[in-house]
């Protein structure tokens, strides 16, 4: 039987953390700044940003001229990027929620989301409904509490226009993706969001829901290999990018940003996504845009000038 080595390392103080970083070659010109950040942002969270500065990642040795302030720049850039994307994704999420409630309720009634005949994967629906039940049980909204009080003998969820207002983007995207492809509303929603038909939109929503989770849990987006591979329209009905990333570039954030921009241009044409993203990149010039997969002339693409 293989015996694994026991973990023997103990906790280190902030001064010890600073000395350890210095011993590994990281220049710390302002120790007060280092104390401030390491006291409020954990060593391992910041470590996600200095990892790329290391030449020997096994022994944690930094490249020459690696500076702690550059780590902070990356951290702050990433934090502001998440805040920006969370704002954009909010509009996409609310639009999807609204369309699901409206179109499916009119086509199949208030409890369509509990109708197993409308969905492809029953097991997946059971899991989604379990998540929705948990979300509803945590809700503090008065209209949810009043509904259960008034209809305490009704064993169903509240109707979709109540229930789905309390449902996460992840659950909404799973409901949409799991709908049978013969459902008229599935194509109608795709058309209204510029995705032509049901073939493409589920992968877009899955991608955006994953990024939303990263934002919600304060996870790193900069220089992150993203899972999933959204299906792209060969001829989008609205403005798109001419310099389309290749399949191997889908792990970077840029193509996902493009999908968000495409959707937000339809949902909220007066959006300021482009100037805000551009201003953020200008604010942190030391941040390498290639780590996000940004194209050199991205701001000149028709998608982004809209």
PDB file of C-alpha atoms in Angstrom:
ATOM      1  CA  UNK A   1       0.000   0.000   0.000  1.00  0.00           C
ATOM      2  CA  UNK A   2       1.369   3.388  -1.031  1.00  0.00           C
ATOM      3  CA  UNK A   3       1.969   5.742   1.898  1.00  0.00           C
ATOM      4  CA  UNK A   4       1.679   9.416   1.061  1.00  0.00           C
ATOM      5  CA  UNK A   5       3.878  11.931   2.907  1.00  0.00           C
ATOM      6  CA  UNK A   6       2.180  13.895   5.642  1.00  0.00           C
ATOM      7  CA  UNK A   7       1.728  17.647   5.271  1.00  0.00           C
ATOM      8  CA  UNK A   8       4.049  19.177   7.875  1.00  0.00           C
ATOM      9  CA  UNK A   9       4.081  22.893   7.077  1.00  0.00           C
ATOM     10  CA  UNK A  10       2.686  25.241   9.680  1.00  0.00           C
ATOM     11  CA  UNK A  11       1.201  28.739   9.292  1.00  0.00           C
ATOM     12  CA  UNK A  12       3.496  31.707   8.703  1.00  0.00           C
ATOM     13  CA  UNK A  13       3.175  35.272   9.930  1.00  0.00           C
ATOM     14  CA  UNK A  14       2.945  38.211   7.530  1.00  0.00           C
ATOM     15  CA  UNK A  15       6.589  39.256   8.230  1.00  0.00           C
ATOM     16  CA  UNK A  16       7.659  35.666   7.564  1.00  0.00           C
ATOM     17  CA  UNK A  17       5.714  35.655   4.303  1.00  0.00           C
ATOM     18  CA  UNK A  18       7.477  38.850   3.217  1.00  0.00           C
ATOM     19  CA  UNK A  19      10.906  37.429   4.019  1.00  0.00           C
ATOM     20  CA  UNK A  20      10.066  34.223   2.176  1.00  0.00           C
ATOM     21  CA  UNK A  21       9.093  36.156  -0.953  1.00  0.00           C
ATOM     22  CA  UNK A  22      12.272  38.197  -0.770  1.00  0.00           C
ATOM     23  CA  UNK A  23      14.395  35.076  -0.374  1.00  0.00           C
ATOM     24  CA  UNK A  24      12.857  33.736  -3.557  1.00  0.00           C
ATOM     25  CA  UNK A  25      13.807  36.826  -5.520  1.00  0.00           C
ATOM     26  CA  UNK A  26      10.726  39.040  -5.369  1.00  0.00           C
ATOM     27  CA  UNK A  27      11.644  42.693  -4.876  1.00  0.00           C
ATOM     28  CA  UNK A  28       9.546  44.420  -2.220  1.00  0.00           C
ATOM     29  CA  UNK A  29      10.390  48.130  -2.159  1.00  0.00           C
ATOM     30  CA  UNK A  30       7.467  49.119   0.044  1.00  0.00           C
ATOM     31  CA  UNK A  31       7.092  46.740   2.978  1.00  0.00           C
ATOM     32  CA  UNK A  32       4.160  48.722   4.348  1.00  0.00           C
ATOM     33  CA  UNK A  33       2.302  48.026   1.114  1.00  0.00           C
ATOM     34  CA  UNK A  34       3.165  44.346   1.384  1.00  0.00           C
ATOM     35  CA  UNK A  35       1.953  44.219   4.998  1.00  0.00           C
ATOM     36  CA  UNK A  36      -1.265  46.011   4.023  1.00  0.00           C
ATOM     37  CA  UNK A  37      -2.113  43.566   1.244  1.00  0.00           C
ATOM     38  CA  UNK A  38      -0.978  40.357   2.928  1.00  0.00           C
ATOM     39  CA  UNK A  39      -3.012  41.327   5.996  1.00  0.00           C
ATOM     40  CA  UNK A  40      -6.198  41.617   3.944  1.00  0.00           C
ATOM     41  CA  UNK A  41      -5.593  39.373   0.904  1.00  0.00           C
ATOM     42  CA  UNK A  42      -4.357  35.874   1.631  1.00  0.00           C
ATOM     43  CA  UNK A  43      -0.889  34.720   0.554  1.00  0.00           C
ATOM     44  CA  UNK A  44      -2.292  32.013  -1.703  1.00  0.00           C
ATOM     45  CA  UNK A  45      -4.815  34.339  -3.371  1.00  0.00           C
ATOM     46  CA  UNK A  46      -2.029  36.781  -4.257  1.00  0.00           C
ATOM     47  CA  UNK A  47       0.065  33.774  -5.264  1.00  0.00           C
ATOM     48  CA  UNK A  48      -2.182  33.286  -8.283  1.00  0.00           C
ATOM     49  CA  UNK A  49      -0.837  36.586  -9.601  1.00  0.00           C
ATOM     50  CA  UNK A  50       2.866  36.151  -8.844  1.00  0.00           C
ATOM     51  CA  UNK A  51       2.895  32.581 -10.213  1.00  0.00           C
ATOM     52  CA  UNK A  52       3.515  33.898 -13.751  1.00  0.00           C
ATOM     53  CA  UNK A  53       6.511  35.891 -12.462  1.00  0.00           C
ATOM     54  CA  UNK A  54       8.346  32.758 -11.350  1.00  0.00           C
ATOM     55  CA  UNK A  55      11.039  31.170 -13.508  1.00  0.00           C
ATOM     56  CA  UNK A  56      11.242  28.025 -11.363  1.00  0.00           C
ATOM     57  CA  UNK A  57       7.673  27.185 -10.371  1.00  0.00           C
ATOM     58  CA  UNK A  58       8.595  24.047  -8.454  1.00  0.00           C
ATOM     59  CA  UNK A  59      10.965  25.904  -6.127  1.00  0.00           C
ATOM     60  CA  UNK A  60       9.026  29.197  -6.418  1.00  0.00           C
ATOM     61  CA  UNK A  61      12.020  31.233  -7.639  1.00  0.00           C
ATOM     62  CA  UNK A  62      11.125  34.555  -9.245  1.00  0.00           C
ATOM     63  CA  UNK A  63      12.422  35.898 -12.537  1.00  0.00           C
ATOM     64  CA  UNK A  64      14.910  38.807 -12.324  1.00  0.00           C
ATOM     65  CA  UNK A  65      13.271  42.240 -11.869  1.00  0.00           C
ATOM     66  CA  UNK A  66      10.089  40.756 -10.405  1.00  0.00           C
ATOM     67  CA  UNK A  67       8.452  43.387  -8.201  1.00  0.00           C
ATOM     68  CA  UNK A  68       5.695  43.074  -5.604  1.00  0.00           C
ATOM     69  CA  UNK A  69       3.934  46.193  -6.921  1.00  0.00           C
ATOM     70  CA  UNK A  70       3.431  44.418 -10.268  1.00  0.00           C
ATOM     71  CA  UNK A  71       1.620  41.644  -8.415  1.00  0.00           C
ATOM     72  CA  UNK A  72      -0.684  44.224  -6.866  1.00  0.00           C
ATOM     73  CA  UNK A  73      -1.344  45.770 -10.278  1.00  0.00           C
ATOM     74  CA  UNK A  74      -2.435  42.377 -11.614  1.00  0.00           C
ATOM     75  CA  UNK A  75      -4.609  41.730  -8.572  1.00  0.00           C
ATOM     76  CA  UNK A  76      -6.337  45.122  -8.754  1.00  0.00           C
ATOM     77  CA  UNK A  77      -6.812  44.868 -12.518  1.00  0.00           C
ATOM     78  CA  UNK A  78      -8.438  41.473 -12.143  1.00  0.00           C
ATOM     79  CA  UNK A  79     -10.685  42.697  -9.333  1.00  0.00           C
ATOM     80  CA  UNK A  80     -11.930  45.620 -11.425  1.00  0.00           C
ATOM     81  CA  UNK A  81     -12.367  43.370 -14.458  1.00  0.00           C
ATOM     82  CA  UNK A  82     -14.635  41.057 -12.453  1.00  0.00           C
ATOM     83  CA  UNK A  83     -16.701  44.037 -11.288  1.00  0.00           C
ATOM     84  CA  UNK A  84     -17.098  45.231 -14.880  1.00  0.00           C
ATOM     85  CA  UNK A  85     -18.141  41.816 -16.179  1.00  0.00           C
ATOM     86  CA  UNK A  86     -20.524  41.241 -13.281  1.00  0.00           C
ATOM     87  CA  UNK A  87     -22.317  44.433 -14.314  1.00  0.00           C
ATOM     88  CA  UNK A  88     -22.554  43.310 -17.959  1.00  0.00           C
ATOM     89  CA  UNK A  89     -23.637  39.776 -17.069  1.00  0.00           C
ATOM     90  CA  UNK A  90     -26.384  41.124 -14.808  1.00  0.00           C
ATOM     91  CA  UNK A  91     -28.217  42.558 -17.827  1.00  0.00           C
ATOM     92  CA  UNK A  92     -27.787  39.326 -19.785  1.00  0.00           C
ATOM     93  CA  UNK A  93     -29.061  37.278 -16.846  1.00  0.00           C
ATOM     94  CA  UNK A  94     -32.135  39.456 -16.314  1.00  0.00           C
ATOM     95  CA  UNK A  95     -32.961  39.370 -20.032  1.00  0.00           C
ATOM     96  CA  UNK A  96     -32.704  35.567 -20.160  1.00  0.00           C
ATOM     97  CA  UNK A  97     -34.836  35.240 -17.031  1.00  0.00           C
ATOM     98  CA  UNK A  98     -37.487  37.565 -18.453  1.00  0.00           C
ATOM     99  CA  UNK A  99     -37.675  35.706 -21.774  1.00  0.00           C
ATOM    100  CA  UNK A 100     -37.859  32.276 -20.162  1.00  0.00           C
ATOM    101  CA  UNK A 101     -40.679  33.381 -17.881  1.00  0.00           C
ATOM    102  CA  UNK A 102     -42.613  35.174 -20.611  1.00  0.00           C
ATOM    103  CA  UNK A 103     -42.355  32.831 -23.581  1.00  0.00           C
ATOM    104  CA  UNK A 104     -42.470  29.444 -21.811  1.00  0.00           C
ATOM    105  CA  UNK A 105     -45.299  30.499 -19.481  1.00  0.00           C
ATOM    106  CA  UNK A 106     -47.400  31.622 -22.438  1.00  0.00           C
ATOM    107  CA  UNK A 107     -46.621  28.459 -24.387  1.00  0.00           C
ATOM    108  CA  UNK A 108     -46.978  25.890 -21.583  1.00  0.00           C
ATOM    109  CA  UNK A 109     -48.354  27.600 -18.471  1.00  0.00           C
ATOM    110  CA  UNK A 110     -46.914  28.870 -15.151  1.00  0.00           C
ATOM    111  CA  UNK A 111     -45.292  25.558 -14.117  1.00  0.00           C
ATOM    112  CA  UNK A 112     -43.574  24.683 -17.397  1.00  0.00           C
ATOM    113  CA  UNK A 113     -40.223  24.304 -15.608  1.00  0.00           C
ATOM    114  CA  UNK A 114     -41.620  21.318 -13.666  1.00  0.00           C
ATOM    115  CA  UNK A 115     -43.006  19.620 -16.758  1.00  0.00           C
ATOM    116  CA  UNK A 116     -40.662  16.728 -17.523  1.00  0.00           C
ATOM    117  CA  UNK A 117     -42.209  16.268 -20.983  1.00  0.00           C
ATOM    118  CA  UNK A 118     -40.564  19.508 -22.117  1.00  0.00           C
ATOM    119  CA  UNK A 119     -37.006  18.477 -21.282  1.00  0.00           C
ATOM    120  CA  UNK A 120     -34.443  16.153 -22.810  1.00  0.00           C
ATOM    121  CA  UNK A 121     -32.567  14.962 -19.710  1.00  0.00           C
ATOM    122  CA  UNK A 122     -34.829  14.090 -16.773  1.00  0.00           C
ATOM    123  CA  UNK A 123     -31.958  13.456 -14.374  1.00  0.00           C
ATOM    124  CA  UNK A 124     -30.457  16.859 -15.168  1.00  0.00           C
ATOM    125  CA  UNK A 125     -33.854  18.471 -14.600  1.00  0.00           C
ATOM    126  CA  UNK A 126     -34.169  16.758 -11.200  1.00  0.00           C
ATOM    127  CA  UNK A 127     -30.807  18.252 -10.204  1.00  0.00           C
ATOM    128  CA  UNK A 128     -31.788  21.698 -11.496  1.00  0.00           C
ATOM    129  CA  UNK A 129     -35.103  21.600  -9.642  1.00  0.00           C
ATOM    130  CA  UNK A 130     -33.271  20.584  -6.445  1.00  0.00           C
ATOM    131  CA  UNK A 131     -31.046  23.651  -6.836  1.00  0.00           C
ATOM    132  CA  UNK A 132     -34.091  25.829  -7.471  1.00  0.00           C
ATOM    133  CA  UNK A 133     -35.805  24.419  -4.376  1.00  0.00           C
ATOM    134  CA  UNK A 134     -32.764  25.318  -2.300  1.00  0.00           C
ATOM    135  CA  UNK A 135     -32.671  28.817  -3.783  1.00  0.00           C
ATOM    136  CA  UNK A 136     -36.372  29.319  -3.069  1.00  0.00           C
ATOM    137  CA  UNK A 137     -36.007  28.049   0.504  1.00  0.00           C
ATOM    138  CA  UNK A 138     -33.305  30.654   1.162  1.00  0.00           C
ATOM    139  CA  UNK A 139     -35.327  33.510  -0.308  1.00  0.00           C
ATOM    140  CA  UNK A 140     -36.300  36.352   2.009  1.00  0.00           C
ATOM    141  CA  UNK A 141     -38.545  38.011  -0.584  1.00  0.00           C
ATOM    142  CA  UNK A 142     -41.983  38.907   0.782  1.00  0.00           C
ATOM    143  CA  UNK A 143     -43.831  37.708  -2.308  1.00  0.00           C
ATOM    144  CA  UNK A 144     -42.297  34.223  -1.914  1.00  0.00           C
ATOM    145  CA  UNK A 145     -43.190  34.033   1.761  1.00  0.00           C
ATOM    146  CA  UNK A 146     -46.698  35.346   1.068  1.00  0.00           C
ATOM    147  CA  UNK A 147     -47.194  32.800  -1.698  1.00  0.00           C
ATOM    148  CA  UNK A 148     -46.362  29.845   0.541  1.00  0.00           C
ATOM    149  CA  UNK A 149     -48.525  31.272   3.319  1.00  0.00           C
ATOM    150  CA  UNK A 150     -51.507  31.780   1.028  1.00  0.00           C
ATOM    151  CA  UNK A 151     -51.091  28.516  -0.918  1.00  0.00           C
ATOM    152  CA  UNK A 152     -49.684  26.233   1.788  1.00  0.00           C
ATOM    153  CA  UNK A 153     -51.633  23.238   0.480  1.00  0.00           C
ATOM    154  CA  UNK A 154     -50.188  23.595  -3.039  1.00  0.00           C
ATOM    155  CA  UNK A 155     -47.192  21.280  -3.285  1.00  0.00           C
ATOM    156  CA  UNK A 156     -45.841  22.936  -6.425  1.00  0.00           C
ATOM    157  CA  UNK A 157     -43.249  25.664  -6.659  1.00  0.00           C
ATOM    158  CA  UNK A 158     -44.626  29.177  -6.978  1.00  0.00           C
ATOM    159  CA  UNK A 159     -45.355  29.990 -10.652  1.00  0.00           C
ATOM    160  CA  UNK A 160     -42.426  30.723 -12.940  1.00  0.00           C
ATOM    161  CA  UNK A 161     -42.715  34.506 -12.667  1.00  0.00           C
ATOM    162  CA  UNK A 162     -42.104  34.161  -8.938  1.00  0.00           C
ATOM    163  CA  UNK A 163     -39.797  31.145  -8.770  1.00  0.00           C
ATOM    164  CA  UNK A 164     -37.406  32.059 -11.579  1.00  0.00           C
ATOM    165  CA  UNK A 165     -36.859  35.538 -10.169  1.00  0.00           C
ATOM    166  CA  UNK A 166     -35.075  33.724  -7.322  1.00  0.00           C
ATOM    167  CA  UNK A 167     -33.172  31.339  -9.582  1.00  0.00           C
ATOM    168  CA  UNK A 168     -29.452  31.593 -10.353  1.00  0.00           C
ATOM    169  CA  UNK A 169     -28.063  32.233 -13.828  1.00  0.00           C
ATOM    170  CA  UNK A 170     -26.571  28.742 -13.754  1.00  0.00           C
ATOM    171  CA  UNK A 171     -29.975  27.130 -13.177  1.00  0.00           C
ATOM    172  CA  UNK A 172     -31.604  29.345 -15.810  1.00  0.00           C
ATOM    173  CA  UNK A 173     -28.998  28.402 -18.411  1.00  0.00           C
ATOM    174  CA  UNK A 174     -29.448  24.710 -17.571  1.00  0.00           C
ATOM    175  CA  UNK A 175     -33.227  24.978 -17.921  1.00  0.00           C
ATOM    176  CA  UNK A 176     -32.860  26.590 -21.325  1.00  0.00           C
ATOM    177  CA  UNK A 177     -30.217  24.172 -22.569  1.00  0.00           C
ATOM    178  CA  UNK A 178     -32.229  21.146 -21.410  1.00  0.00           C
ATOM    179  CA  UNK A 179     -35.421  22.155 -23.223  1.00  0.00           C
ATOM    180  CA  UNK A 180     -36.284  19.886 -26.139  1.00  0.00           C
ATOM    181  CA  UNK A 181     -35.255  21.375 -29.453  1.00  0.00           C
ATOM    182  CA  UNK A 182     -38.853  21.090 -30.685  1.00  0.00           C
ATOM    183  CA  UNK A 183     -40.006  23.713 -28.163  1.00  0.00           C
ATOM    184  CA  UNK A 184     -40.942  26.858 -30.117  1.00  0.00           C
ATOM    185  CA  UNK A 185     -39.923  29.195 -27.306  1.00  0.00           C
ATOM    186  CA  UNK A 186     -36.386  27.785 -27.307  1.00  0.00           C
ATOM    187  CA  UNK A 187     -35.831  29.002 -30.852  1.00  0.00           C
ATOM    188  CA  UNK A 188     -37.756  32.218 -30.258  1.00  0.00           C
ATOM    189  CA  UNK A 189     -35.528  33.184 -27.338  1.00  0.00           C
ATOM    190  CA  UNK A 190     -32.433  32.378 -29.415  1.00  0.00           C
ATOM    191  CA  UNK A 191     -33.694  34.581 -32.248  1.00  0.00           C
ATOM    192  CA  UNK A 192     -34.426  37.473 -29.880  1.00  0.00           C
ATOM    193  CA  UNK A 193     -30.892  37.216 -28.480  1.00  0.00           C
ATOM    194  CA  UNK A 194     -29.277  37.140 -31.923  1.00  0.00           C
ATOM    195  CA  UNK A 195     -28.334  33.453 -31.825  1.00  0.00           C
ATOM    196  CA  UNK A 196     -30.598  32.442 -34.775  1.00  0.00           C
ATOM    197  CA  UNK A 197     -31.685  29.101 -33.264  1.00  0.00           C
ATOM    198  CA  UNK A 198     -31.277  26.750 -30.311  1.00  0.00           C
ATOM    199  CA  UNK A 199     -27.985  25.312 -31.609  1.00  0.00           C
ATOM    200  CA  UNK A 200     -25.729  28.113 -30.401  1.00  0.00           C
ATOM    201  CA  UNK A 201     -27.244  29.902 -27.405  1.00  0.00           C
ATOM    202  CA  UNK A 202     -26.877  27.102 -24.784  1.00  0.00           C
ATOM    203  CA  UNK A 203     -23.075  27.079 -25.087  1.00  0.00           C
ATOM    204  CA  UNK A 204     -22.967  30.891 -24.848  1.00  0.00           C
ATOM    205  CA  UNK A 205     -25.036  30.849 -21.672  1.00  0.00           C
ATOM    206  CA  UNK A 206     -22.940  28.054 -20.168  1.00  0.00           C
ATOM    207  CA  UNK A 207     -19.768  30.042 -20.829  1.00  0.00           C
ATOM    208  CA  UNK A 208     -21.167  33.256 -19.347  1.00  0.00           C
ATOM    209  CA  UNK A 209     -22.647  31.457 -16.323  1.00  0.00           C
ATOM    210  CA  UNK A 210     -19.213  29.985 -15.551  1.00  0.00           C
ATOM    211  CA  UNK A 211     -17.576  33.404 -15.758  1.00  0.00           C
ATOM    212  CA  UNK A 212     -20.326  34.834 -13.569  1.00  0.00           C
ATOM    213  CA  UNK A 213     -19.463  32.212 -10.944  1.00  0.00           C
ATOM    214  CA  UNK A 214     -15.807  33.231 -11.089  1.00  0.00           C
ATOM    215  CA  UNK A 215     -16.853  36.851 -10.571  1.00  0.00           C
ATOM    216  CA  UNK A 216     -19.223  36.013  -7.725  1.00  0.00           C
ATOM    217  CA  UNK A 217     -16.570  33.976  -5.889  1.00  0.00           C
ATOM    218  CA  UNK A 218     -13.762  36.482  -6.537  1.00  0.00           C
ATOM    219  CA  UNK A 219     -11.797  33.967  -8.581  1.00  0.00           C
ATOM    220  CA  UNK A 220      -9.006  34.990 -10.943  1.00  0.00           C
ATOM    221  CA  UNK A 221      -9.937  35.744 -14.564  1.00  0.00           C
ATOM    222  CA  UNK A 222      -6.606  37.163 -15.714  1.00  0.00           C
ATOM    223  CA  UNK A 223      -4.427  34.562 -17.442  1.00  0.00           C
ATOM    224  CA  UNK A 224      -6.959  31.812 -16.700  1.00  0.00           C
ATOM    225  CA  UNK A 225      -7.638  28.833 -18.956  1.00  0.00           C
ATOM    226  CA  UNK A 226     -11.410  28.844 -19.245  1.00  0.00           C
ATOM    227  CA  UNK A 227     -13.373  25.617 -19.670  1.00  0.00           C
ATOM    228  CA  UNK A 228     -15.942  25.094 -22.373  1.00  0.00           C
ATOM    229  CA  UNK A 229     -15.989  25.936 -26.053  1.00  0.00           C
ATOM    230  CA  UNK A 230     -18.903  28.108 -27.194  1.00  0.00           C
ATOM    231  CA  UNK A 231     -20.338  27.378 -30.636  1.00  0.00           C
ATOM    232  CA  UNK A 232     -19.988  30.392 -32.935  1.00  0.00           C
ATOM    233  CA  UNK A 233     -22.448  31.447 -35.590  1.00  0.00           C
ATOM    234  CA  UNK A 234     -21.014  31.256 -39.120  1.00  0.00           C
ATOM    235  CA  UNK A 235     -22.993  34.369 -40.139  1.00  0.00           C
ATOM    236  CA  UNK A 236     -24.273  36.301 -37.115  1.00  0.00           C
ATOM    237  CA  UNK A 237     -27.244  38.583 -37.880  1.00  0.00           C
ATOM    238  CA  UNK A 238     -25.671  41.448 -35.925  1.00  0.00           C
ATOM    239  CA  UNK A 239     -22.197  43.014 -35.829  1.00  0.00           C
ATOM    240  CA  UNK A 240     -19.481  40.507 -34.954  1.00  0.00           C
ATOM    241  CA  UNK A 241     -15.661  40.404 -35.072  1.00  0.00           C
ATOM    242  CA  UNK A 242     -13.806  39.829 -38.325  1.00  0.00           C
ATOM    243  CA  UNK A 243     -10.701  38.570 -36.519  1.00  0.00           C
ATOM    244  CA  UNK A 244     -12.394  35.570 -34.899  1.00  0.00           C
ATOM    245  CA  UNK A 245     -10.240  33.651 -32.388  1.00  0.00           C
ATOM    246  CA  UNK A 246      -9.230  30.159 -33.429  1.00  0.00           C
ATOM    247  CA  UNK A 247     -10.483  27.132 -31.519  1.00  0.00           C
ATOM    248  CA  UNK A 248      -7.293  26.827 -29.445  1.00  0.00           C
ATOM    249  CA  UNK A 249      -7.763  30.446 -28.307  1.00  0.00           C
ATOM    250  CA  UNK A 250     -11.167  29.778 -26.752  1.00  0.00           C
ATOM    251  CA  UNK A 251      -9.480  29.090 -23.415  1.00  0.00           C
ATOM    252  CA  UNK A 252      -8.738  32.818 -23.170  1.00  0.00           C
ATOM    253  CA  UNK A 253     -11.271  35.398 -22.017  1.00  0.00           C
ATOM    254  CA  UNK A 254     -11.490  37.460 -25.214  1.00  0.00           C
ATOM    255  CA  UNK A 255     -13.956  35.307 -27.182  1.00  0.00           C
ATOM    256  CA  UNK A 256     -16.200  35.189 -24.114  1.00  0.00           C
ATOM    257  CA  UNK A 257     -16.002  38.980 -23.839  1.00  0.00           C
ATOM    258  CA  UNK A 258     -17.055  39.163 -27.488  1.00  0.00           C
ATOM    259  CA  UNK A 259     -20.110  36.996 -26.803  1.00  0.00           C
ATOM    260  CA  UNK A 260     -21.059  39.214 -23.864  1.00  0.00           C
ATOM    261  CA  UNK A 261     -20.650  42.307 -26.041  1.00  0.00           C
ATOM    262  CA  UNK A 262     -22.755  40.754 -28.811  1.00  0.00           C
ATOM    263  CA  UNK A 263     -25.580  40.017 -26.364  1.00  0.00           C
ATOM    264  CA  UNK A 264     -25.411  43.307 -24.477  1.00  0.00           C
ATOM    265  CA  UNK A 265     -25.559  45.230 -27.769  1.00  0.00           C
ATOM    266  CA  UNK A 266     -28.958  43.593 -28.366  1.00  0.00           C
ATOM    267  CA  UNK A 267     -30.224  43.758 -24.794  1.00  0.00           C
ATOM    268  CA  UNK A 268     -28.981  47.254 -23.962  1.00  0.00           C
ATOM    269  CA  UNK A 269     -27.759  49.127 -27.070  1.00  0.00           C
ATOM    270  CA  UNK A 270     -26.693  52.154 -24.992  1.00  0.00           C
ATOM    271  CA  UNK A 271     -24.132  50.062 -23.080  1.00  0.00           C
ATOM    272  CA  UNK A 272     -20.687  51.459 -22.257  1.00  0.00           C
ATOM    273  CA  UNK A 273     -18.864  48.114 -22.205  1.00  0.00           C
ATOM    274  CA  UNK A 274     -16.233  49.145 -24.775  1.00  0.00           C
ATOM    275  CA  UNK A 275     -15.060  52.411 -23.168  1.00  0.00           C
ATOM    276  CA  UNK A 276     -15.037  50.848 -19.703  1.00  0.00           C
ATOM    277  CA  UNK A 277     -12.953  47.874 -20.845  1.00  0.00           C
ATOM    278  CA  UNK A 278     -10.606  50.136 -22.787  1.00  0.00           C
ATOM    279  CA  UNK A 279     -10.204  52.477 -19.807  1.00  0.00           C
ATOM    280  CA  UNK A 280      -9.421  49.533 -17.536  1.00  0.00           C
ATOM    281  CA  UNK A 281      -6.643  48.291 -19.845  1.00  0.00           C
ATOM    282  CA  UNK A 282      -5.235  51.819 -20.053  1.00  0.00           C
ATOM    283  CA  UNK A 283      -5.346  52.215 -16.275  1.00  0.00           C
ATOM    284  CA  UNK A 284      -3.098  49.153 -15.862  1.00  0.00           C
ATOM    285  CA  UNK A 285      -0.616  49.403 -18.765  1.00  0.00           C
ATOM    286  CA  UNK A 286       1.738  46.825 -17.243  1.00  0.00           C
ATOM    287  CA  UNK A 287      -0.960  44.147 -17.566  1.00  0.00           C
ATOM    288  CA  UNK A 288      -0.325  42.053 -20.667  1.00  0.00           C
ATOM    289  CA  UNK A 289      -3.564  41.973 -22.722  1.00  0.00           C
ATOM    290  CA  UNK A 290      -2.298  38.795 -24.415  1.00  0.00           C
ATOM    291  CA  UNK A 291      -3.024  36.977 -21.147  1.00  0.00           C
ATOM    292  CA  UNK A 292      -6.693  37.678 -21.902  1.00  0.00           C
ATOM    293  CA  UNK A 293      -6.333  36.750 -25.570  1.00  0.00           C
ATOM    294  CA  UNK A 294      -7.127  40.323 -26.644  1.00  0.00           C
ATOM    295  CA  UNK A 295      -6.628  41.026 -30.345  1.00  0.00           C
ATOM    296  CA  UNK A 296      -4.333  43.984 -31.228  1.00  0.00           C
ATOM    297  CA  UNK A 297      -7.104  45.955 -32.990  1.00  0.00           C
ATOM    298  CA  UNK A 298     -10.051  44.774 -30.928  1.00  0.00           C
ATOM    299  CA  UNK A 299     -11.446  48.273 -30.354  1.00  0.00           C
ATOM    300  CA  UNK A 300     -11.732  48.823 -34.108  1.00  0.00           C
ATOM    301  CA  UNK A 301     -13.921  45.778 -34.677  1.00  0.00           C
ATOM    302  CA  UNK A 302     -17.520  46.709 -35.574  1.00  0.00           C
ATOM    303  CA  UNK A 303     -18.754  44.658 -32.650  1.00  0.00           C
ATOM    304  CA  UNK A 304     -16.827  46.844 -30.217  1.00  0.00           C
ATOM    305  CA  UNK A 305     -17.450  50.215 -31.901  1.00  0.00           C
ATOM    306  CA  UNK A 306     -21.205  49.830 -31.575  1.00  0.00           C
TER     307      UNK A 306
END
